[in-house]
Coordinates of C-alpha atoms and ligand atoms in Angstrom, one line a residue:
M1 CA -5.1 47.3 31.7
T2 CA -7.7 45.0 30.3
I3 CA -8.7 45.1 26.7
A4 CA -12.1 46.4 27.6
S5 CA -10.6 49.3 29.6
L6 CA -8.2 50.0 26.8
R7 CA -11.1 50.3 24.4
E8 CA -12.8 52.7 26.9
S9 CA -9.8 54.9 27.0
E10 CA -9.4 54.8 23.3
A11 CA -12.9 56.1 23.1
G12 CA -12.0 59.0 25.4
D13 CA -8.6 60.6 25.4
A14 CA -5.7 59.5 23.2
V15 CA -4.4 56.2 24.5
N16 CA -1.3 56.5 26.5
A17 CA 0.2 53.3 25.2
T18 CA 3.8 53.4 24.2
Q19 CA 3.8 49.8 22.8
L20 CA 1.1 48.9 20.4
T21 CA 0.5 45.9 18.1
D22 CA -2.0 45.1 15.4
G23 CA -3.9 42.2 14.0
I24 CA -1.3 41.5 11.3
H25 CA 1.5 41.3 13.9
L26 CA -0.6 39.1 16.1
V27 CA -1.3 36.6 13.3
V28 CA 2.4 36.3 12.6
D29 CA 3.3 36.1 16.3
A30 CA 0.7 33.4 16.8
L31 CA 1.9 31.4 13.8
K32 CA 5.5 31.6 15.0
L33 CA 4.6 30.7 18.6
N34 CA 3.0 27.5 17.0
E35 CA 6.2 26.8 15.1
V36 CA 4.7 27.4 11.6
E37 CA 7.7 27.5 9.3
A38 CA 6.1 28.1 5.9
V39 CA 3.0 29.8 4.5
Y40 CA 1.7 29.2 1.0
G41 CA -0.4 31.8 -0.6
V42 CA -1.3 34.6 -3.0
V43 CA -1.2 38.2 -1.8
G44 CA -3.6 41.1 -2.3
I45 CA -6.0 43.2 -0.2
P46 CA -6.1 42.7 2.8
I47 CA -3.2 40.3 3.4
T48 CA -0.2 41.7 1.5
D49 CA 1.4 43.2 4.6
L50 CA 0.7 40.0 6.5
A51 CA 2.8 38.0 3.9
R52 CA 5.6 40.6 4.1
L53 CA 5.7 40.5 7.8
A54 CA 5.6 36.7 7.9
Q55 CA 8.6 36.7 5.6
A56 CA 10.5 39.3 7.6
S57 CA 9.9 37.3 10.8
G58 CA 11.6 34.3 9.3
I59 CA 8.5 32.3 8.2
R60 CA 9.1 31.1 4.6
F61 CA 6.3 32.7 2.4
V62 CA 5.9 30.9 -0.9
G63 CA 4.0 33.1 -3.3
F64 CA 1.9 31.2 -5.9
R65 CA 0.2 32.1 -9.2
H66 CA -3.1 30.6 -8.2
E67 CA -4.6 29.9 -4.7
S68 CA -5.7 26.5 -5.6
A69 CA -2.1 25.4 -6.1
A70 CA -1.1 27.3 -2.9
G71 CA -3.8 25.4 -1.0
H72 CA -2.8 22.1 -2.4
A73 CA 0.8 22.9 -1.3
A74 CA -0.4 23.6 2.2
A75 CA -2.4 20.3 2.3
A76 CA 0.6 18.3 1.1
A77 CA 2.8 20.1 3.7
G78 CA 0.3 19.0 6.3
F79 CA 0.4 15.3 5.2
L80 CA 4.2 15.4 5.0
T81 CA 4.9 17.1 8.4
G82 CA 1.9 16.1 10.5
K83 CA 1.5 19.8 11.3
P84 CA -1.3 21.8 9.6
G85 CA 0.0 23.4 6.4
I86 CA -1.0 27.1 6.2
C87 CA -2.5 28.7 3.1
L88 CA -3.1 32.4 2.9
T89 CA -5.7 33.9 0.6
V90 CA -7.4 37.2 -0.2
S91 CA -11.1 37.8 0.0
A92 CA -13.9 36.3 -2.1
P93 CA -12.4 35.0 -5.4
G94 CA -9.0 34.2 -3.8
F95 CA -10.7 32.5 -0.9
L96 CA -12.9 30.5 -3.3
N97 CA -9.9 29.4 -5.4
G98 CA -8.3 28.1 -2.2
L99 CA -11.4 26.4 -1.0
V100 CA -11.0 23.6 -3.6
A101 CA -7.8 22.7 -1.9
L102 CA -9.3 23.0 1.6
A103 CA -12.1 20.7 0.6
N104 CA -9.7 18.2 -1.0
A105 CA -7.5 18.3 2.1
T106 CA -10.6 17.5 4.2
V107 CA -11.6 14.6 1.9
N108 CA -8.0 13.2 2.1
C109 CA -7.7 13.7 5.9
F110 CA -4.7 16.1 5.5
P111 CA -4.4 18.8 8.2
M112 CA -4.5 22.3 6.7
V113 CA -5.6 25.8 7.7
Q114 CA -6.7 28.3 5.2
I115 CA -6.4 31.8 6.6
S116 CA -8.3 34.3 4.5
G117 CA -8.7 38.0 4.7
S118 CA -12.3 39.1 4.1
S119 CA -14.1 42.3 3.4
E120 CA -15.9 44.7 5.8
R121 CA -18.5 42.8 7.8
H122 CA -21.0 45.7 8.1
L123 CA -21.0 46.0 4.3
V124 CA -20.9 42.3 3.5
D125 CA -23.7 41.3 5.9
L126 CA -26.1 43.9 4.5
Q127 CA -25.0 43.0 1.0
R128 CA -24.2 46.7 0.3
G129 CA -21.7 45.7 -2.4
D130 CA -18.2 45.8 -0.9
Y131 CA -15.0 45.1 -2.7
E132 CA -14.8 41.3 -2.9
E133 CA -17.9 40.9 -1.0
M134 CA -18.8 37.4 0.2
D135 CA -20.0 35.6 3.3
Q136 CA -16.9 33.4 3.3
L137 CA -17.5 31.8 6.6
A138 CA -20.9 30.4 5.4
A139 CA -19.4 29.2 2.2
A140 CA -16.4 27.5 3.8
R141 CA -18.4 25.7 6.4
Q142 CA -19.8 22.9 4.2
F143 CA -16.4 22.2 2.6
A144 CA -14.2 22.2 5.7
K145 CA -13.7 20.2 8.8
A146 CA -14.5 23.4 10.7
A147 CA -14.8 27.1 10.0
Y148 CA -14.2 30.0 12.4
R149 CA -14.1 33.8 12.2
V150 CA -12.2 36.2 14.4
H151 CA -13.9 39.5 15.2
R152 CA -11.4 41.1 17.5
A153 CA -7.7 41.3 17.4
E154 CA -7.5 40.0 20.9
D155 CA -9.1 36.7 19.6
I156 CA -6.5 36.1 16.9
G157 CA -4.4 33.9 19.1
R158 CA -7.5 31.9 20.1
G159 CA -8.6 31.6 16.5
I160 CA -5.2 30.3 15.4
A161 CA -4.9 27.9 18.3
R162 CA -8.4 26.6 17.7
A163 CA -7.8 26.2 13.9
I164 CA -4.5 24.3 14.5
R165 CA -6.0 21.9 17.1
T166 CA -9.0 21.2 15.0
A167 CA -7.0 20.6 11.9
V168 CA -4.8 17.9 13.5
S169 CA -6.8 16.3 16.2
G170 CA -8.8 13.2 15.6
R171 CA -9.3 12.7 11.9
P172 CA -7.1 15.5 10.3
G173 CA -8.8 17.9 7.9
G174 CA -9.0 21.4 6.5
V175 CA -10.0 24.3 8.7
Y176 CA -11.0 27.7 7.6
L177 CA -10.1 30.8 9.6
D178 CA -11.7 34.1 8.4
I179 CA -9.9 37.3 9.5
P180 CA -11.7 40.4 8.3
A181 CA -9.5 43.4 7.1
A182 CA -10.7 45.5 10.0
V183 CA -9.4 42.9 12.5
L184 CA -6.0 42.7 10.7
G185 CA -5.7 46.5 11.0
E186 CA -7.0 46.7 14.6
V187 CA -4.4 48.2 17.0
I188 CA -4.2 47.0 20.6
D189 CA -1.8 47.2 23.4
A190 CA 1.2 45.1 22.7
D191 CA 1.3 43.4 26.1
L192 CA -2.3 42.5 26.0
G193 CA -1.8 41.2 22.5
A194 CA 1.1 39.1 23.5
A195 CA -0.8 37.7 26.5
S196 CA -3.7 36.7 24.1
L197 CA -1.6 34.2 22.2
W198 CA -0.9 30.6 23.1
R199 CA 0.9 27.5 21.9
V200 CA -1.3 24.5 21.3
V201 CA -0.2 21.6 23.6
D202 CA -0.4 18.0 22.3
P203 CA -2.8 18.8 19.5
A204 CA -3.1 15.1 18.4
P205 CA -3.1 13.1 21.6
R206 CA -2.5 9.4 21.5
Q207 CA -5.6 7.2 21.6
V208 CA -5.5 3.5 22.4
P209 CA -8.5 1.1 22.3
D210 CA -9.1 -1.1 25.3
A211 CA -7.8 -4.6 25.8
A212 CA -11.0 -6.3 24.9
A213 CA -11.1 -4.5 21.5
L214 CA -7.4 -5.5 20.9
D215 CA -8.0 -9.1 21.8
R216 CA -11.1 -9.3 19.6
A217 CA -9.0 -8.2 16.6
I218 CA -6.1 -10.5 17.4
E219 CA -8.4 -13.5 17.8
L220 CA -10.0 -12.8 14.5
L221 CA -6.7 -12.6 12.7
A222 CA -5.5 -15.7 14.5
G223 CA -8.5 -17.7 13.3
A224 CA -8.1 -16.5 9.6
Q225 CA -7.4 -18.8 6.8
R226 CA -6.6 -16.0 4.3
P227 CA -5.8 -12.8 6.2
L228 CA -4.9 -9.6 4.6
V229 CA -3.7 -6.2 5.8
V230 CA -4.6 -3.1 3.8
L231 CA -2.4 0.0 4.5
G232 CA -3.9 3.4 3.6
K233 CA -2.6 6.9 3.6
G234 CA -3.8 7.3 7.2
A235 CA -1.2 4.7 8.1
A236 CA 1.4 6.7 6.3
Y237 CA 0.3 9.9 7.9
A238 CA 0.5 8.4 11.4
R239 CA 4.3 8.0 11.2
A240 CA 4.1 4.6 12.8
D241 CA 6.4 3.1 10.3
D242 CA 8.4 0.8 12.7
E243 CA 5.3 -0.5 14.5
I244 CA 3.5 -1.3 11.2
R245 CA 6.5 -3.0 9.7
Q246 CA 7.0 -5.0 12.9
F247 CA 3.4 -6.1 13.0
V248 CA 3.3 -7.1 9.4
E249 CA 6.6 -9.0 9.6
L250 CA 5.9 -10.6 12.9
T251 CA 2.6 -12.0 11.8
G252 CA 3.6 -12.7 8.2
V253 CA 0.2 -11.4 7.0
P254 CA 0.2 -10.4 3.3
Y255 CA -0.4 -6.6 2.9
L256 CA -1.7 -4.4 0.2
P257 CA -0.5 -0.7 0.1
M258 CA -3.0 1.9 -1.1
S259 CA -1.2 4.4 -3.5
M260 CA 0.0 6.9 -0.9
A261 CA 0.9 4.1 1.6
K262 CA 3.4 2.8 -0.9
G263 CA 6.9 2.9 0.6
L264 CA 5.6 2.4 4.2
L265 CA 7.2 -1.0 3.7
P266 CA 9.4 -1.1 0.6
D267 CA 7.4 -2.0 -2.5
D268 CA 9.6 -5.0 -3.2
H269 CA 8.8 -6.5 0.2
P270 CA 8.0 -10.2 -0.1
Q271 CA 4.7 -9.8 1.8
S272 CA 3.3 -7.2 -0.6
V273 CA 0.4 -8.4 -2.7
A274 CA 0.3 -5.3 -4.9
S275 CA 0.8 -7.5 -7.9
T276 CA -2.0 -9.7 -7.0
R277 CA -4.5 -7.2 -5.7
S278 CA -7.7 -8.5 -7.2
L279 CA -7.1 -12.1 -6.0
A280 CA -6.2 -10.9 -2.5
L281 CA -9.4 -8.8 -2.2
R282 CA -11.6 -11.6 -3.7
R283 CA -10.3 -14.3 -1.5
A284 CA -9.3 -12.7 1.9
D285 CA -11.5 -13.9 4.7
V286 CA -10.2 -11.5 7.4
V287 CA -9.1 -8.1 6.4
M288 CA -7.4 -5.6 8.6
L289 CA -7.8 -2.0 7.3
V290 CA -5.1 0.3 8.8
G291 CA -5.8 4.0 8.0
A292 CA -7.7 3.1 4.9
R293 CA -11.4 3.6 4.1
L294 CA -13.7 1.1 2.4
N295 CA -14.7 3.8 -0.1
W296 CA -14.8 3.6 -3.9
L297 CA -11.1 3.0 -4.1
L298 CA -11.7 -0.3 -2.4
G299 CA -15.0 -1.1 -4.1
H300 CA -16.9 -0.3 -0.8
G301 CA -15.9 -3.8 0.4
D302 CA -18.7 -5.2 -1.8
A303 CA -18.9 -8.7 -3.5
P304 CA -17.9 -9.9 -6.0
Q305 CA -14.8 -7.7 -5.8
W306 CA -14.5 -8.9 -2.2
N307 CA -15.4 -12.2 -0.6
S308 CA -18.9 -11.8 0.7
G309 CA -18.1 -13.5 3.9
A310 CA -15.0 -11.4 4.7
K311 CA -14.7 -10.1 8.2
F312 CA -13.2 -6.7 8.7
I313 CA -11.0 -5.3 11.4
Q314 CA -10.6 -1.5 11.1
V315 CA -7.9 0.7 12.7
D316 CA -9.0 4.3 12.4
I317 CA -8.9 7.5 14.5
A318 CA -12.5 8.3 13.3
S319 CA -15.0 6.1 15.0
T320 CA -17.8 7.3 12.6
E321 CA -15.8 5.8 9.7
L322 CA -16.5 2.3 10.9
D323 CA -19.6 0.5 9.6
S324 CA -19.8 3.1 6.8
N325 CA -19.8 0.4 4.1
Q326 CA -19.5 -3.1 5.7
P327 CA -20.0 -4.4 9.2
I328 CA -16.7 -4.0 11.2
A329 CA -16.3 -7.1 13.3
A330 CA -13.4 -5.7 15.2
P331 CA -13.2 -2.0 15.5
L332 CA -9.9 -0.5 16.7
V333 CA -10.5 3.2 17.2
G334 CA -7.3 5.0 17.9
D335 CA -4.2 6.4 16.3
V336 CA -2.3 3.9 14.2
G337 CA 0.9 4.1 16.2
S338 CA -0.7 3.4 19.5
V339 CA -2.9 0.7 18.1
M340 CA -0.1 -1.2 16.3
R341 CA 2.1 -0.9 19.4
A342 CA -0.7 -2.3 21.6
L343 CA -1.3 -5.1 19.1
L344 CA 2.4 -6.0 19.1
E345 CA 2.4 -6.1 22.9
R346 CA -0.7 -8.3 23.2
T347 CA -0.1 -10.7 20.4
K348 CA 1.4 -13.9 21.8
P349 CA 4.3 -15.4 19.9
G350 CA 3.0 -17.6 17.1
Q351 CA -0.6 -16.6 17.8
I352 CA -1.1 -15.2 14.3
A353 CA 0.2 -17.4 11.6
V354 CA -0.6 -17.5 7.9
P355 CA -1.5 -20.8 6.3
A356 CA 1.1 -21.8 3.7
S357 CA -1.7 -22.5 1.2
W358 CA -2.7 -18.8 1.2
R359 CA 0.8 -17.6 0.7
D360 CA 1.3 -20.1 -2.1
E361 CA -2.0 -19.1 -3.8
L362 CA -0.9 -15.5 -3.8
S363 CA 2.6 -16.0 -4.9
A364 CA 1.5 -18.3 -7.8
R365 CA -0.8 -15.6 -9.1
S366 CA 1.8 -12.9 -8.5
A367 CA 4.3 -14.8 -10.6
D368 CA 1.8 -15.0 -13.4
N369 CA 0.9 -11.3 -13.2
V370 CA 4.5 -10.2 -13.0
A371 CA 5.3 -12.3 -16.1
K372 CA 2.4 -10.7 -18.0
M373 CA 3.5 -7.2 -17.0
A374 CA 7.2 -8.0 -17.9
K375 CA 6.0 -8.8 -21.4
R376 CA 4.1 -5.5 -21.7
L377 CA 7.1 -3.6 -20.4
K378 CA 9.5 -5.3 -22.8
A379 CA 7.2 -4.5 -25.7
A380 CA 7.1 -0.8 -24.6
E381 CA 10.9 -0.6 -24.3
T382 CA 11.4 -0.4 -28.1
A383 CA 8.0 0.9 -29.3
H384 CA 8.0 4.0 -31.3
P385 CA 6.2 6.4 -30.9
M386 CA 7.0 6.0 -27.2
K387 CA 4.4 4.4 -25.0
F388 CA 3.5 5.4 -21.4
L389 CA 5.2 2.3 -20.2
G390 CA 8.3 3.0 -22.2
A391 CA 8.7 6.4 -20.5
L392 CA 7.7 5.1 -17.1
Q393 CA 10.3 2.3 -17.1
A394 CA 13.0 4.9 -17.8
I395 CA 11.7 7.1 -15.0
R396 CA 11.4 4.1 -12.7
D397 CA 15.1 3.2 -13.3
V398 CA 16.4 6.7 -12.7
L399 CA 14.3 6.9 -9.5
R400 CA 15.8 3.7 -8.2
E401 CA 19.1 5.6 -8.3
N402 CA 17.4 8.4 -6.3
P403 CA 15.3 6.7 -3.6
R404 CA 15.0 9.9 -1.5
A405 CA 13.3 11.7 -4.4
Y406 CA 9.6 12.5 -3.8
V407 CA 7.1 11.4 -6.5
V408 CA 4.0 13.4 -7.3
N409 CA 1.6 11.9 -9.7
E410 CA -1.6 12.9 -11.4
G411 CA -3.5 12.1 -14.6
A412 CA -5.6 9.1 -15.6
N413 CA -3.3 6.6 -17.5
A414 CA -0.4 8.6 -16.2
L415 CA -1.6 7.9 -12.7
D416 CA -2.6 4.3 -13.0
L417 CA 0.5 3.2 -14.9
A418 CA 3.0 5.2 -12.9
R419 CA 1.5 3.9 -9.6
N420 CA 2.0 0.3 -10.8
T421 CA 5.3 0.7 -12.5
I422 CA 7.2 2.9 -10.0
G423 CA 8.0 1.2 -6.7
M424 CA 8.5 3.3 -3.5
Q425 CA 11.2 2.5 -1.0
V426 CA 10.6 5.3 1.6
P427 CA 7.4 6.2 3.5
R428 CA 5.4 9.4 2.6
H429 CA 7.3 10.0 -0.6
R430 CA 4.4 9.5 -3.0
L431 CA 1.7 12.2 -3.3
D432 CA -1.1 11.8 -5.8
S433 CA -4.7 12.7 -6.8
G434 CA -6.0 10.9 -3.8
T435 CA -9.5 10.2 -2.6
W436 CA -11.2 12.5 -5.1
G437 CA -9.0 11.7 -8.0
V438 CA -8.5 15.4 -8.4
M439 CA -6.5 17.1 -11.2
G440 CA -4.5 20.1 -10.3
I441 CA -2.6 18.9 -7.2
G442 CA 0.6 18.4 -9.2
L443 CA 2.8 21.4 -8.9
G444 CA 1.4 22.5 -5.6
F445 CA 2.2 19.2 -4.0
A446 CA 5.6 19.2 -5.7
I447 CA 6.4 22.6 -4.3
A448 CA 5.4 21.6 -0.8
A449 CA 7.5 18.5 -0.9
A450 CA 10.6 20.5 -2.1
V451 CA 10.0 23.3 0.4
E452 CA 9.4 21.1 3.4
S453 CA 12.1 18.5 2.7
G454 CA 14.8 20.2 0.5
D455 CA 14.9 16.9 -1.4
P456 CA 14.4 16.5 -5.1
V457 CA 10.9 16.0 -6.5
V458 CA 9.8 14.3 -9.7
A459 CA 6.2 15.3 -10.7
I460 CA 4.9 12.7 -13.2
E461 CA 2.0 14.4 -15.0
G462 CA -0.5 13.6 -17.6
D463 CA -0.5 16.5 -20.1
S464 CA -4.1 17.4 -19.2
A465 CA -3.3 17.1 -15.5
F466 CA -0.3 19.3 -15.8
G467 CA -2.3 22.1 -17.3
F468 CA -4.3 22.6 -14.1
S469 CA -1.3 24.0 -12.2
G470 CA 1.2 24.5 -15.1
M471 CA 1.7 28.2 -14.3
E472 CA 3.3 27.2 -11.1
L473 CA 6.4 26.3 -13.1
E474 CA 7.1 30.0 -12.6
T475 CA 6.8 29.6 -8.9
I476 CA 9.2 26.6 -9.0
C477 CA 11.7 28.6 -11.0
R478 CA 11.4 31.8 -9.0
Y479 CA 12.2 29.9 -5.8
G480 CA 14.8 27.7 -7.5
L481 CA 13.2 24.5 -6.3
P482 CA 14.7 21.1 -7.2
I483 CA 11.6 19.9 -9.0
V484 CA 11.6 17.9 -12.3
T485 CA 8.2 18.0 -14.0
V486 CA 7.8 15.1 -16.4
V487 CA 4.9 15.5 -18.7
L488 CA 3.6 12.3 -20.3
N489 CA 2.3 14.1 -23.4
N490 CA 0.0 12.0 -25.5
S491 CA -1.8 15.2 -26.8
G492 CA -5.0 14.7 -25.0
V493 CA -7.2 14.0 -22.0
Y494 CA -6.8 10.2 -21.7
R495 CA -5.6 10.0 -25.3
G496 CA -4.8 12.3 -28.2
D497 CA -6.1 10.5 -31.3
A498 CA -9.7 11.6 -31.4
A499 CA -10.9 13.2 -34.7
A500 CA -11.8 16.9 -35.0
S501 CA -15.5 17.8 -35.3
A502 CA -17.2 18.1 -38.6
A503 CA -16.9 21.9 -38.2
G504 CA -13.1 21.6 -37.6
D505 CA -13.0 22.1 -33.9
P506 CA -10.6 19.9 -31.9
A507 CA -12.2 16.9 -30.2
P508 CA -13.3 17.6 -26.5
T509 CA -10.4 15.4 -25.4
A510 CA -7.7 16.9 -27.7
L511 CA -4.8 19.0 -26.4
R512 CA -1.7 20.4 -28.1
A513 CA 1.4 21.8 -26.4
Q514 CA 5.1 21.7 -26.3
H515 CA 5.6 22.0 -22.6
D516 CA 9.4 22.1 -22.5
L517 CA 9.2 25.6 -24.1
M518 CA 7.1 26.8 -21.1
I519 CA 9.7 26.3 -18.5
T520 CA 12.4 28.1 -20.5
A521 CA 10.3 31.3 -20.3
F522 CA 10.8 31.2 -16.6
G523 CA 14.5 30.3 -16.6
G524 CA 14.2 26.6 -16.1
K525 CA 15.6 23.8 -18.2
G526 CA 13.4 22.2 -20.8
Y527 CA 13.9 18.8 -22.4
R528 CA 12.0 17.0 -25.1
A529 CA 12.2 13.2 -25.1
T530 CA 10.9 10.9 -27.8
T531 CA 12.5 7.6 -26.6
P532 CA 13.0 5.9 -23.3
D533 CA 16.7 6.5 -23.6
E534 CA 16.2 10.2 -24.0
V535 CA 13.9 10.2 -20.9
T536 CA 16.7 8.5 -18.9
T537 CA 19.4 10.9 -20.0
A538 CA 17.2 14.0 -19.4
L539 CA 15.9 12.9 -16.0
R540 CA 19.4 11.8 -14.8
E541 CA 20.8 15.2 -15.9
A542 CA 18.0 17.2 -14.4
L543 CA 18.2 15.4 -11.0
A544 CA 22.0 15.9 -11.0
L545 CA 21.6 19.6 -11.6
G546 CA 19.0 19.9 -8.8
K547 CA 17.4 22.8 -10.6
P548 CA 13.9 23.4 -12.0
A549 CA 13.4 21.3 -15.1
L550 CA 10.6 20.0 -17.3
I551 CA 10.8 16.9 -19.6
D552 CA 8.1 16.8 -22.3
C553 CA 7.8 13.1 -23.1
I554 CA 6.2 12.6 -26.5
I555 CA 3.9 9.7 -26.1
D556 CA 1.9 7.9 -28.8
P557 CA -1.5 9.8 -29.0
A558 CA -3.2 6.4 -29.4
D559 CA -1.8 5.1 -26.1
G560 CA -4.1 5.3 -23.2
T561 CA -7.5 4.2 -22.1
E562 CA -10.5 6.6 -21.7
S563 CA -10.8 7.4 -18.0
G564 CA -7.8 5.1 -17.2
N565 CA -8.8 2.1 -15.0
I566 CA -12.1 3.7 -13.8
A567 CA -13.8 3.7 -17.2
H568 CA -16.7 1.7 -15.6
L569 CA -17.7 4.9 -13.7
N570 CA -18.6 6.7 -16.9
P571 CA -22.4 6.8 -17.3
K572 CA -23.5 4.5 -20.1
G573 CA -26.8 6.1 -21.3
I574 CA -27.7 5.6 -25.0
T575 CA -25.0 7.8 -26.5
V576 CA -22.7 6.1 -29.0
K577 CA -19.1 7.3 -29.1
S578 CA -18.2 8.7 -32.5
Ligands
LIG601 P1 -6.5 5.4 1.3 O1 -7.1 6.3 0.3 O2 -5.0 5.4 1.3 O3 -7.2 4.1 1.3 P2 -8.1 6.9 3.2 O4 -7.8 8.4 3.0 O5 -9.3 6.4 2.5 O6 -6.8 6.1 2.7 O7 -8.2 6.6 4.7 C1 -7.4 7.3 5.6 C2 -8.0 7.0 7.0 O8 -7.0 7.1 8.0 C3 -9.2 7.9 7.4 O9 -10.3 7.2 7.7 C4 -8.6 8.6 8.6 O10 -9.6 8.8 9.6 C5 -7.6 7.7 9.1 N1 -6.5 8.3 9.9 C6 -5.9 9.4 9.6 N2 -4.9 9.7 10.5 C7 -4.9 8.6 11.3 C8 -4.1 8.3 12.5 N3 -3.2 9.0 13.0 N4 -4.5 7.1 13.1 C9 -5.5 6.4 12.7 N5 -6.3 6.6 11.6 C10 -6.0 7.8 11.0
LIG602 C1 -10.4 19.1 -11.1 C2 -11.5 14.9 -14.8 C3 -9.8 13.0 -14.7 S1 -8.3 12.5 -15.4 C4 -8.2 13.9 -16.3 C5 -9.3 14.7 -16.2 C6 -9.5 16.0 -16.9 C7 -7.0 14.1 -17.2 C8 -6.5 12.9 -17.9 O1 -5.6 13.2 -18.9 P1 -4.1 13.3 -18.7 O2 -3.7 11.9 -18.4 O3 -3.8 14.1 -17.5 O4 -3.5 13.8 -19.9 P2 -3.6 10.6 -19.4 O5 -2.3 9.9 -18.9 O6 -4.7 9.7 -19.2 O7 -3.5 11.1 -20.8 N1 -11.2 18.3 -13.3 C9 -10.7 18.0 -12.0 N2 -10.5 16.7 -11.7 C10 -10.7 15.7 -12.5 N3 -10.5 14.5 -12.1 C11 -11.2 16.0 -13.8 C12 -11.4 17.3 -14.1 C13 -10.2 14.2 -15.2

């Protein structure tokens, strides 16, 4: 029986179908067929039964307090597993809350699918005022890599397949899939339903540039006096760790890891120029970007931050990324794994060699910078009240004892200083505010890392940053996840020493909270640390327990720079700071 004839008979006599299914079952069956193991979301009309059924079918459903955090979790799951993370939201407001994360996933090139229930089309489209009325598809379109809507239960399998393929193929991103309540409730013949589902085959196929493109890049590198490789989070996402390491080590080219590419090669690798970043950018004459965009995080490739004569090689899956900021002399459009493998195959032994003068120039500057930093770290060790760097050194040392632990990081100073202080040894173990510099990813990312890996997670949070997803502490405790949230609490956005207004209101940047008390309300363990030693003891104990914990680190309110290291982006105007 075809679906059309089933409908006809439905319209006439009662259907003589012994086996029926519905939209809700079909969504779950399609997800399972595509090996989805976890769904992150918040329930309500019309998706509560969908969450229940997903859980009953063996999919792990993680129920959040806010869709934004659930969405961030799905995005992080996508980055960590290479399969789209799934976020489930209710209509209109729930959908919009999740949309921030979908947009952030798209901007960061993380694969994610937001599946949202939606209200009755015939009411929404005539704007008759339905419960949670909104044209979600139209709203999602501009913030997502793609947006689709399913109108018939028989198309659910197609919709999910299309969403999964779109999320992971080419440049990964966030895909929106709208499933109206009526479709979730639609009943169809079970055999027809089963036949309408399929498993996506090879959703992110390998892509290799041709020999001429490879040779062009190799020759450029071979002729360089001061070559540099920049590794971005696209390189980490590509899971080509061995190929990248081999290429970097075989050629001896110095490399700079962007923040989420840290650990792709261990941060103490002798070819890392993380400690001499500005010199490396300013002087490099041939730069090979691997899964990294020349966006604001790299000063758009502009002089004087960069050498104005620098030539760029760019390895990227998205051809339209190339030439977006600087001329790309040697484009290598393809997936990082295939490109690096092909480069390794075609580079002749000794063809790319790094002049000793360049290595020496970098290591001399690096020694200077490391010495300067060592001085700052030493001073912070004993400073009281505790400084960011005092707490961060303690965290760094405990993390060295736990190299498998994931690190999540957001804030301004909390982000900049932790990124520079805490080395990563393992790929894809650092998750942070990313391309947008967004606050609110913290606990969602941490939950995804714990759920997807089962390994411990340390979320290093500015006190303002923490507040954006702080209620997810309850989620962490409810699911008993091995996450230690470390709040670097300097009582403010950026810093906590601004005076109150003349009328007695707190300054716009002021905050006040004792965060360790929060987690105890949910059954987790709270610690308060006022010295680096107390941070060490608390973090060691919390990681050993493997249970939800929060350490409120009391930091000097006068420590911290407004806007961290991107203060230059603040508009100047004529206002004078009080
Ligand atoms: P970062 O912020 O670390 O510099 P970006 O997010 O700016 O990194 O850049 C990531 C780049 O990686 C994007 O341009 C994206 O198209 C690209 N990318 C993502 N996955 C792959 C892949 N598998 N192969 C090649 N390029 C990829
Ligand atoms: C969604 C603006 C950037 S950084 C930051 C805010 C509010 C918090 C900085 O204070 P914090 O860290 O976390 O206490 P620290 O170490 O400097 O004291 N809303 C969103 N995203 C961004 N980026 C902001 C606001 C912002």
